[in-house]
Amino acid sequence: MRTKIVAGNWKMNNDLAQTETLITELKRQNNPSDVEVMIAPSFTNLWQAFNSLKDDSIEVIAQNMHFADSGAYTGEVSGEMLKSLGIKTVILGHSERRAYFNETDELLAKKVDAALKNDIRVIFCFGEELKDRKSEKHEDVVGNQIKNALFHLEAEAFKNIVLAYEPVWAIGTGETASPEQAQDMHSFIRKTLADKYGKDLAESVSILYGGSCKPSNAKEIFSKPDVDGGLIGGAALKAEDFFAIANSF
Ligand code: 13P
């Protein structure tokens, strides 16, 4: 049985007071027992969030990290630093990091290695742009993003990898991939993993969908056999919506 996951990527939203308010609301919601629920606040609020949720089943995770453990990288945060807070999961490869901060597959491969070295599980994001889908290159693009950043890893490492398919054209646009489009891509991703590492490993890795996922469409998307949960942006900023999604399996 693969782990079901619903993770809220708060992106650059919520100051300290807003973080505390949202966490108070999240604590009031019913947390499904068979789903790992996570939130990713910004770095400045991680410690506060982590402590507020210490005795709760909601896991606090990070949105990014640097590949080095320490050094002259002004403005960056390392895996060692996250680990010292007790953070056990990090999102890497988000399309916003790729687009606005020039994160390449090569850089992401280094970040993945650094996270795993620090015993931090990786939610690895990837996804095609609209032009790729229109030219029917979406599978090539996604296949290459996965191969370039992850296929240097030993099979063992995939115990600590979660994949998140986030088509760029669906992020923050209100336009969601149809459940069939999500299933087709997730099945392709699993086949890509199986070709390299074997079927058993491919069947064990959780693959999340992200991109305008909301209470009204989560149920249908999560009902697809290769969709193991969601990485949620906008809808994660409202406790009720986030938990409606977490309860959509
Ligand atoms: P939205 O749910 O706002 O489309 O964002 C998805 C996302 O980027 C999660 O990482």
PDB file of C-alpha atoms and ligand atoms in Angstrom:
ATOM      1  CA  MET A   1       0.000   0.000   0.000  1.00  0.00           C
ATOM      2  CA  ARG A   2       1.412   3.352  -1.012  1.00  0.00           C
ATOM      3  CA  THR A   3       1.352   6.255   1.435  1.00  0.00           C
ATOM      4  CA  LYS A   4      -1.433   8.733   0.759  1.00  0.00           C
ATOM      5  CA  ILE A   5      -0.270  12.306   1.157  1.00  0.00           C
ATOM      6  CA  VAL A   6      -1.889  15.722   1.085  1.00  0.00           C
ATOM      7  CA  ALA A   7       0.671  18.510   1.440  1.00  0.00           C
ATOM      8  CA  GLY A   8      -0.092  22.223   1.577  1.00  0.00           C
ATOM      9  CA  ASN A   9       2.511  24.401  -0.110  1.00  0.00           C
ATOM     10  CA  TRP A  10       1.902  27.820   1.386  1.00  0.00           C
ATOM     11  CA  LYS A  11       4.438  29.448  -0.978  1.00  0.00           C
ATOM     12  CA  MET A  12       5.293  33.061   0.041  1.00  0.00           C
ATOM     13  CA  ASN A  13       2.076  33.549   2.020  1.00  0.00           C
ATOM     14  CA  ASN A  14       1.262  34.095   5.709  1.00  0.00           C
ATOM     15  CA  ASP A  15       3.304  36.158   8.144  1.00  0.00           C
ATOM     16  CA  LEU A  16       3.871  34.931  11.694  1.00  0.00           C
ATOM     17  CA  ALA A  17       0.456  35.951  13.038  1.00  0.00           C
ATOM     18  CA  GLN A  18      -1.342  34.521   9.992  1.00  0.00           C
ATOM     19  CA  THR A  19       0.644  31.303  10.339  1.00  0.00           C
ATOM     20  CA  GLU A  20      -0.455  30.954  13.956  1.00  0.00           C
ATOM     21  CA  THR A  21      -4.093  31.639  13.048  1.00  0.00           C
ATOM     22  CA  LEU A  22      -4.143  29.100  10.214  1.00  0.00           C
ATOM     23  CA  ILE A  23      -2.470  26.453  12.353  1.00  0.00           C
ATOM     24  CA  THR A  24      -5.038  27.004  15.110  1.00  0.00           C
ATOM     25  CA  GLU A  25      -7.767  26.440  12.518  1.00  0.00           C
ATOM     26  CA  LEU A  26      -6.013  23.383  11.093  1.00  0.00           C
ATOM     27  CA  LYS A  27      -5.841  21.824  14.555  1.00  0.00           C
ATOM     28  CA  ARG A  28      -9.636  22.034  14.806  1.00  0.00           C
ATOM     29  CA  GLN A  29     -10.196  19.996  11.641  1.00  0.00           C
ATOM     30  CA  ASN A  30     -10.594  16.244  11.471  1.00  0.00           C
ATOM     31  CA  ASN A  31      -7.392  14.699  10.327  1.00  0.00           C
ATOM     32  CA  PRO A  32      -7.897  11.490   8.305  1.00  0.00           C
ATOM     33  CA  SER A  33      -5.887   8.731   9.978  1.00  0.00           C
ATOM     34  CA  ASP A  34      -4.728   7.023   6.770  1.00  0.00           C
ATOM     35  CA  VAL A  35      -3.425  10.158   5.045  1.00  0.00           C
ATOM     36  CA  GLU A  36      -0.155  11.951   5.790  1.00  0.00           C
ATOM     37  CA  VAL A  37      -1.081  15.619   6.036  1.00  0.00           C
ATOM     38  CA  MET A  38       1.697  18.202   5.725  1.00  0.00           C
ATOM     39  CA  ILE A  39       2.060  21.957   5.547  1.00  0.00           C
ATOM     40  CA  ALA A  40       4.990  23.942   4.179  1.00  0.00           C
ATOM     41  CA  PRO A  41       5.127  27.449   5.677  1.00  0.00           C
ATOM     42  CA  SER A  42       7.913  29.873   4.776  1.00  0.00           C
ATOM     43  CA  PHE A  43      11.327  29.544   6.426  1.00  0.00           C
ATOM     44  CA  THR A  44      10.725  32.403   8.860  1.00  0.00           C
ATOM     45  CA  ASN A  45       7.713  30.607  10.342  1.00  0.00           C
ATOM     46  CA  LEU A  46       8.980  27.026  10.283  1.00  0.00           C
ATOM     47  CA  TRP A  47      10.143  26.920  13.882  1.00  0.00           C
ATOM     48  CA  GLN A  48       6.933  28.423  15.192  1.00  0.00           C
ATOM     49  CA  ALA A  49       4.824  26.072  13.071  1.00  0.00           C
ATOM     50  CA  PHE A  50       6.914  23.071  14.026  1.00  0.00           C
ATOM     51  CA  ASN A  51       6.452  23.770  17.725  1.00  0.00           C
ATOM     52  CA  SER A  52       2.742  24.523  17.421  1.00  0.00           C
ATOM     53  CA  LEU A  53       2.210  21.160  15.706  1.00  0.00           C
ATOM     54  CA  LYS A  54       4.657  19.106  17.780  1.00  0.00           C
ATOM     55  CA  ASP A  55       1.893  16.957  19.271  1.00  0.00           C
ATOM     56  CA  ASP A  56      -0.291  16.930  16.157  1.00  0.00           C
ATOM     57  CA  SER A  57      -0.260  14.509  13.248  1.00  0.00           C
ATOM     58  CA  ILE A  58       0.219  17.347  10.735  1.00  0.00           C
ATOM     59  CA  GLU A  59       3.857  17.380   9.602  1.00  0.00           C
ATOM     60  CA  VAL A  60       5.630  20.678   9.050  1.00  0.00           C
ATOM     61  CA  ILE A  61       7.868  20.590   5.973  1.00  0.00           C
ATOM     62  CA  ALA A  62      10.122  23.037   4.095  1.00  0.00           C
ATOM     63  CA  GLN A  63       9.597  24.575   0.651  1.00  0.00           C
ATOM     64  CA  ASN A  64      13.225  24.504  -0.467  1.00  0.00           C
ATOM     65  CA  MET A  65      16.838  24.101   0.663  1.00  0.00           C
ATOM     66  CA  HIS A  66      20.389  24.647  -0.592  1.00  0.00           C
ATOM     67  CA  PHE A  67      22.660  21.772  -1.607  1.00  0.00           C
ATOM     68  CA  ALA A  68      25.549  22.783   0.662  1.00  0.00           C
ATOM     69  CA  ASP A  69      25.537  22.125   4.414  1.00  0.00           C
ATOM     70  CA  SER A  70      26.920  25.570   5.205  1.00  0.00           C
ATOM     71  CA  GLY A  71      29.061  28.300   3.686  1.00  0.00           C
ATOM     72  CA  ALA A  72      29.061  31.596   1.828  1.00  0.00           C
ATOM     73  CA  TYR A  73      25.603  31.395   0.257  1.00  0.00           C
ATOM     74  CA  THR A  74      23.906  34.565   1.458  1.00  0.00           C
ATOM     75  CA  GLY A  75      20.191  34.197   1.950  1.00  0.00           C
ATOM     76  CA  GLU A  76      20.112  30.417   1.666  1.00  0.00           C
ATOM     77  CA  VAL A  77      19.040  27.688   4.101  1.00  0.00           C
ATOM     78  CA  SER A  78      20.721  24.283   4.321  1.00  0.00           C
ATOM     79  CA  GLY A  79      19.491  20.762   4.915  1.00  0.00           C
ATOM     80  CA  GLU A  80      21.540  20.661   8.113  1.00  0.00           C
ATOM     81  CA  MET A  81      19.670  23.709   9.362  1.00  0.00           C
ATOM     82  CA  LEU A  82      16.299  22.158   8.536  1.00  0.00           C
ATOM     83  CA  LYS A  83      17.338  18.927  10.198  1.00  0.00           C
ATOM     84  CA  SER A  84      18.356  20.815  13.333  1.00  0.00           C
ATOM     85  CA  LEU A  85      14.767  22.108  13.602  1.00  0.00           C
ATOM     86  CA  GLY A  86      13.388  18.597  13.270  1.00  0.00           C
ATOM     87  CA  ILE A  87      12.135  19.075   9.693  1.00  0.00           C
ATOM     88  CA  LYS A  88      11.976  15.701   7.943  1.00  0.00           C
ATOM     89  CA  THR A  89      10.612  16.564   4.486  1.00  0.00           C
ATOM     90  CA  VAL A  90      11.435  19.196   1.862  1.00  0.00           C
ATOM     91  CA  ILE A  91       9.795  20.214  -1.418  1.00  0.00           C
ATOM     92  CA  LEU A  92      12.350  20.449  -4.251  1.00  0.00           C
ATOM     93  CA  GLY A  93      12.036  21.304  -7.925  1.00  0.00           C
ATOM     94  CA  HIS A  94       8.843  23.335  -7.762  1.00  0.00           C
ATOM     95  CA  SER A  95       8.131  24.938 -11.138  1.00  0.00           C
ATOM     96  CA  GLU A  96       8.224  28.388  -9.520  1.00  0.00           C
ATOM     97  CA  ARG A  97      11.797  27.688  -8.343  1.00  0.00           C
ATOM     98  CA  ARG A  98      12.671  26.401 -11.808  1.00  0.00           C
ATOM     99  CA  ALA A  99      11.099  29.420 -13.574  1.00  0.00           C
ATOM    100  CA  TYR A 100      11.957  32.357 -11.266  1.00  0.00           C
ATOM    101  CA  PHE A 101      15.190  31.132  -9.669  1.00  0.00           C
ATOM    102  CA  ASN A 102      16.675  29.261 -12.611  1.00  0.00           C
ATOM    103  CA  GLU A 103      16.805  25.909 -10.874  1.00  0.00           C
ATOM    104  CA  THR A 104      18.016  23.327 -13.362  1.00  0.00           C
ATOM    105  CA  ASP A 105      17.847  19.525 -13.316  1.00  0.00           C
ATOM    106  CA  GLU A 106      21.584  19.455 -12.497  1.00  0.00           C
ATOM    107  CA  LEU A 107      21.163  21.764  -9.507  1.00  0.00           C
ATOM    108  CA  LEU A 108      18.140  19.783  -8.352  1.00  0.00           C
ATOM    109  CA  ALA A 109      20.104  16.531  -8.484  1.00  0.00           C
ATOM    110  CA  LYS A 110      22.571  18.110  -6.030  1.00  0.00           C
ATOM    111  CA  LYS A 111      19.776  19.340  -3.783  1.00  0.00           C
ATOM    112  CA  VAL A 112      18.151  15.901  -3.757  1.00  0.00           C
ATOM    113  CA  ASP A 113      21.476  14.325  -2.740  1.00  0.00           C
ATOM    114  CA  ALA A 114      21.944  16.888   0.027  1.00  0.00           C
ATOM    115  CA  ALA A 115      18.450  16.335   1.414  1.00  0.00           C
ATOM    116  CA  LEU A 116      18.811  12.544   1.445  1.00  0.00           C
ATOM    117  CA  LYS A 117      22.242  12.832   3.060  1.00  0.00           C
ATOM    118  CA  ASN A 118      20.564  14.785   5.865  1.00  0.00           C
ATOM    119  CA  ASP A 119      17.802  12.155   6.212  1.00  0.00           C
ATOM    120  CA  ILE A 120      15.265  14.547   4.762  1.00  0.00           C
ATOM    121  CA  ARG A 121      12.566  13.057   2.564  1.00  0.00           C
ATOM    122  CA  VAL A 122      12.088  14.824  -0.777  1.00  0.00           C
ATOM    123  CA  ILE A 123       8.833  15.767  -2.450  1.00  0.00           C
ATOM    124  CA  PHE A 124      10.236  16.163  -5.948  1.00  0.00           C
ATOM    125  CA  CYS A 125       8.143  18.354  -8.271  1.00  0.00           C
ATOM    126  CA  PHE A 126       8.116  18.478 -12.043  1.00  0.00           C
ATOM    127  CA  GLY A 127       5.644  19.154 -14.818  1.00  0.00           C
ATOM    128  CA  GLU A 128       5.313  20.374 -18.367  1.00  0.00           C
ATOM    129  CA  GLU A 129       4.399  23.824 -19.653  1.00  0.00           C
ATOM    130  CA  LEU A 130       1.357  24.425 -21.835  1.00  0.00           C
ATOM    131  CA  LYS A 131       3.477  24.590 -25.000  1.00  0.00           C
ATOM    132  CA  ASP A 132       4.856  21.119 -24.230  1.00  0.00           C
ATOM    133  CA  ARG A 133       1.383  19.670 -23.884  1.00  0.00           C
ATOM    134  CA  LYS A 134       0.164  21.408 -27.030  1.00  0.00           C
ATOM    135  CA  SER A 135       3.067  19.951 -28.992  1.00  0.00           C
ATOM    136  CA  GLU A 136       2.522  16.542 -27.347  1.00  0.00           C
ATOM    137  CA  LYS A 137       5.956  16.647 -25.736  1.00  0.00           C
ATOM    138  CA  HIS A 138       4.629  16.494 -22.166  1.00  0.00           C
ATOM    139  CA  GLU A 139       5.769  12.933 -21.534  1.00  0.00           C
ATOM    140  CA  ASP A 140       9.260  13.617 -22.897  1.00  0.00           C
ATOM    141  CA  VAL A 141       9.603  16.733 -20.759  1.00  0.00           C
ATOM    142  CA  VAL A 142       8.428  15.030 -17.575  1.00  0.00           C
ATOM    143  CA  GLY A 143      10.449  11.883 -18.268  1.00  0.00           C
ATOM    144  CA  ASN A 144      13.600  13.964 -18.682  1.00  0.00           C
ATOM    145  CA  GLN A 145      12.971  16.039 -15.553  1.00  0.00           C
ATOM    146  CA  ILE A 146      12.722  12.826 -13.536  1.00  0.00           C
ATOM    147  CA  LYS A 147      15.674  11.076 -15.183  1.00  0.00           C
ATOM    148  CA  ASN A 148      18.016  14.064 -14.993  1.00  0.00           C
ATOM    149  CA  ALA A 149      17.456  14.805 -11.320  1.00  0.00           C
ATOM    150  CA  LEU A 150      16.761  11.365  -9.842  1.00  0.00           C
ATOM    151  CA  PHE A 151      18.089   8.507 -11.930  1.00  0.00           C
ATOM    152  CA  HIS A 152      21.592   8.702 -10.475  1.00  0.00           C
ATOM    153  CA  LEU A 153      20.088   7.470  -7.185  1.00  0.00           C
ATOM    154  CA  GLU A 154      20.298   3.912  -5.875  1.00  0.00           C
ATOM    155  CA  ALA A 155      16.951   2.127  -5.640  1.00  0.00           C
ATOM    156  CA  GLU A 156      17.163   2.283  -1.837  1.00  0.00           C
ATOM    157  CA  ALA A 157      16.962   6.102  -1.947  1.00  0.00           C
ATOM    158  CA  PHE A 158      13.408   5.999  -3.312  1.00  0.00           C
ATOM    159  CA  LYS A 159      12.116   5.100   0.149  1.00  0.00           C
ATOM    160  CA  ASN A 160      12.613   8.797   0.811  1.00  0.00           C
ATOM    161  CA  ILE A 161      11.314  10.208  -2.455  1.00  0.00           C
ATOM    162  CA  VAL A 162       7.765  11.321  -3.162  1.00  0.00           C
ATOM    163  CA  LEU A 163       6.982  12.551  -6.672  1.00  0.00           C
ATOM    164  CA  ALA A 164       4.666  15.464  -7.430  1.00  0.00           C
ATOM    165  CA  TYR A 165       3.372  15.985 -10.940  1.00  0.00           C
ATOM    166  CA  GLU A 166       2.416  19.630 -11.286  1.00  0.00           C
ATOM    167  CA  PRO A 167       1.595  20.729 -14.844  1.00  0.00           C
ATOM    168  CA  VAL A 168       2.709  24.362 -14.992  1.00  0.00           C
ATOM    169  CA  TRP A 169      -0.419  25.383 -16.885  1.00  0.00           C
ATOM    170  CA  ALA A 170      -2.592  24.194 -14.005  1.00  0.00           C
ATOM    171  CA  ILE A 171      -0.746  25.948 -11.163  1.00  0.00           C
ATOM    172  CA  GLY A 172      -2.649  28.890  -9.735  1.00  0.00           C
ATOM    173  CA  THR A 173      -4.694  29.190 -12.921  1.00  0.00           C
ATOM    174  CA  GLY A 174      -7.931  27.546 -11.799  1.00  0.00           C
ATOM    175  CA  GLU A 175      -7.464  25.150 -14.696  1.00  0.00           C
ATOM    176  CA  THR A 176      -6.951  21.594 -13.459  1.00  0.00           C
ATOM    177  CA  ALA A 177      -5.665  18.625 -15.372  1.00  0.00           C
ATOM    178  CA  SER A 178      -8.619  16.335 -15.959  1.00  0.00           C
ATOM    179  CA  PRO A 179      -8.595  13.195 -13.817  1.00  0.00           C
ATOM    180  CA  GLU A 180      -7.784  11.264 -17.014  1.00  0.00           C
ATOM    181  CA  GLN A 181      -4.852  13.537 -17.891  1.00  0.00           C
ATOM    182  CA  ALA A 182      -3.524  13.157 -14.350  1.00  0.00           C
ATOM    183  CA  GLN A 183      -3.929   9.367 -14.423  1.00  0.00           C
ATOM    184  CA  ASP A 184      -2.271   9.069 -17.858  1.00  0.00           C
ATOM    185  CA  MET A 185       0.744  11.061 -16.700  1.00  0.00           C
ATOM    186  CA  HIS A 186       1.013   9.306 -13.333  1.00  0.00           C
ATOM    187  CA  SER A 187       0.889   5.955 -15.071  1.00  0.00           C
ATOM    188  CA  PHE A 188       3.621   7.122 -17.479  1.00  0.00           C
ATOM    189  CA  ILE A 189       5.723   8.254 -14.491  1.00  0.00           C
ATOM    190  CA  ARG A 190       5.310   4.888 -12.808  1.00  0.00           C
ATOM    191  CA  LYS A 191       6.310   3.122 -16.022  1.00  0.00           C
ATOM    192  CA  THR A 192       9.388   5.361 -16.298  1.00  0.00           C
ATOM    193  CA  LEU A 193      10.357   4.320 -12.766  1.00  0.00           C
ATOM    194  CA  ALA A 194       9.619   0.654 -13.490  1.00  0.00           C
ATOM    195  CA  ASP A 195      11.790   0.644 -16.628  1.00  0.00           C
ATOM    196  CA  LYS A 196      14.768   1.823 -14.593  1.00  0.00           C
ATOM    197  CA  TYR A 197      14.231   0.315 -11.131  1.00  0.00           C
ATOM    198  CA  GLY A 198      11.681  -2.461 -11.576  1.00  0.00           C
ATOM    199  CA  LYS A 199       7.967  -2.781 -11.006  1.00  0.00           C
ATOM    200  CA  ASP A 200       8.072  -3.296  -7.238  1.00  0.00           C
ATOM    201  CA  LEU A 201       9.889  -0.045  -6.640  1.00  0.00           C
ATOM    202  CA  ALA A 202       7.640   1.810  -9.080  1.00  0.00           C
ATOM    203  CA  GLU A 203       4.565   0.521  -7.268  1.00  0.00           C
ATOM    204  CA  SER A 204       5.913   1.689  -3.917  1.00  0.00           C
ATOM    205  CA  VAL A 205       6.520   5.372  -4.722  1.00  0.00           C
ATOM    206  CA  SER A 206       3.747   7.867  -3.950  1.00  0.00           C
ATOM    207  CA  ILE A 207       2.942  10.226  -6.825  1.00  0.00           C
ATOM    208  CA  LEU A 208       0.999  13.389  -5.966  1.00  0.00           C
ATOM    209  CA  TYR A 209      -0.926  15.658  -8.296  1.00  0.00           C
ATOM    210  CA  GLY A 210      -0.697  19.456  -7.971  1.00  0.00           C
ATOM    211  CA  GLY A 211      -2.338  22.305  -9.864  1.00  0.00           C
ATOM    212  CA  SER A 212      -5.617  24.011  -8.914  1.00  0.00           C
ATOM    213  CA  CYS A 213      -6.622  21.064  -6.768  1.00  0.00           C
ATOM    214  CA  LYS A 214      -9.658  22.016  -4.689  1.00  0.00           C
ATOM    215  CA  PRO A 215     -12.453  20.406  -2.684  1.00  0.00           C
ATOM    216  CA  SER A 216     -14.661  20.264  -5.797  1.00  0.00           C
ATOM    217  CA  ASN A 217     -12.214  18.241  -7.914  1.00  0.00           C
ATOM    218  CA  ALA A 218      -9.988  16.379  -5.433  1.00  0.00           C
ATOM    219  CA  LYS A 219     -12.246  13.357  -5.046  1.00  0.00           C
ATOM    220  CA  GLU A 220     -12.287  12.555  -8.736  1.00  0.00           C
ATOM    221  CA  ILE A 221      -8.557  13.108  -9.174  1.00  0.00           C
ATOM    222  CA  PHE A 222      -7.651  11.062  -6.062  1.00  0.00           C
ATOM    223  CA  SER A 223      -9.896   8.212  -7.214  1.00  0.00           C
ATOM    224  CA  LYS A 224      -7.482   7.457 -10.050  1.00  0.00           C
ATOM    225  CA  PRO A 225      -5.333   4.394  -9.381  1.00  0.00           C
ATOM    226  CA  ASP A 226      -1.932   6.063  -9.815  1.00  0.00           C
ATOM    227  CA  VAL A 227      -2.756   9.280  -7.964  1.00  0.00           C
ATOM    228  CA  ASP A 228      -1.679   9.012  -4.324  1.00  0.00           C
ATOM    229  CA  GLY A 229      -2.603  12.481  -3.131  1.00  0.00           C
ATOM    230  CA  GLY A 230      -2.043  16.125  -3.797  1.00  0.00           C
ATOM    231  CA  LEU A 231       0.317  19.050  -3.443  1.00  0.00           C
ATOM    232  CA  ILE A 232      -1.999  21.937  -2.758  1.00  0.00           C
ATOM    233  CA  GLY A 233      -1.296  25.650  -3.238  1.00  0.00           C
ATOM    234  CA  GLY A 234      -4.121  28.183  -2.963  1.00  0.00           C
ATOM    235  CA  ALA A 235      -6.630  25.841  -1.339  1.00  0.00           C
ATOM    236  CA  ALA A 236      -4.125  25.030   1.425  1.00  0.00           C
ATOM    237  CA  LEU A 237      -4.471  28.575   2.745  1.00  0.00           C
ATOM    238  CA  LYS A 238      -8.012  27.874   3.970  1.00  0.00           C
ATOM    239  CA  ALA A 239      -8.209  25.251   6.716  1.00  0.00           C
ATOM    240  CA  GLU A 240     -11.644  24.025   5.696  1.00  0.00           C
ATOM    241  CA  ASP A 241     -10.744  23.596   2.028  1.00  0.00           C
ATOM    242  CA  PHE A 242      -7.439  21.945   2.850  1.00  0.00           C
ATOM    243  CA  PHE A 243      -9.096  19.370   5.066  1.00  0.00           C
ATOM    244  CA  ALA A 244     -11.915  18.798   2.639  1.00  0.00           C
ATOM    245  CA  ILE A 245      -9.170  17.849   0.162  1.00  0.00           C
ATOM    246  CA  ALA A 246      -7.368  15.667   2.731  1.00  0.00           C
ATOM    247  CA  ASN A 247     -10.667  13.841   3.277  1.00  0.00           C
ATOM    248  CA  SER A 248     -11.259  13.279  -0.446  1.00  0.00           C
ATOM    249  CA  PHE A 249      -9.827   9.771  -0.768  1.00  0.00           C
TER     250      PHE A 249
HETATM  251  P1  13P B   1      -2.333  25.789  -6.787  1.00  0.00           P
HETATM  252  O1  13P B   1      -3.043  24.701  -6.001  1.00  0.00           O
HETATM  253  O2  13P B   1      -2.539  27.155  -6.205  1.00  0.00           O
HETATM  254  O3  13P B   1      -2.626  25.700  -8.239  1.00  0.00           O
HETATM  255  O4  13P B   1      -0.753  25.497  -6.621  1.00  0.00           O
HETATM  256  C1  13P B   1      -0.287  24.212  -6.807  1.00  0.00           C
HETATM  257  C2  13P B   1       1.128  24.180  -6.391  1.00  0.00           C
HETATM  258  O5  13P B   1       1.972  24.820  -7.001  1.00  0.00           O
HETATM  259  C3  13P B   1       1.489  23.385  -5.217  1.00  0.00           C
HETATM  260  O6  13P B   1       2.860  23.267  -5.090  1.00  0.00           O
END
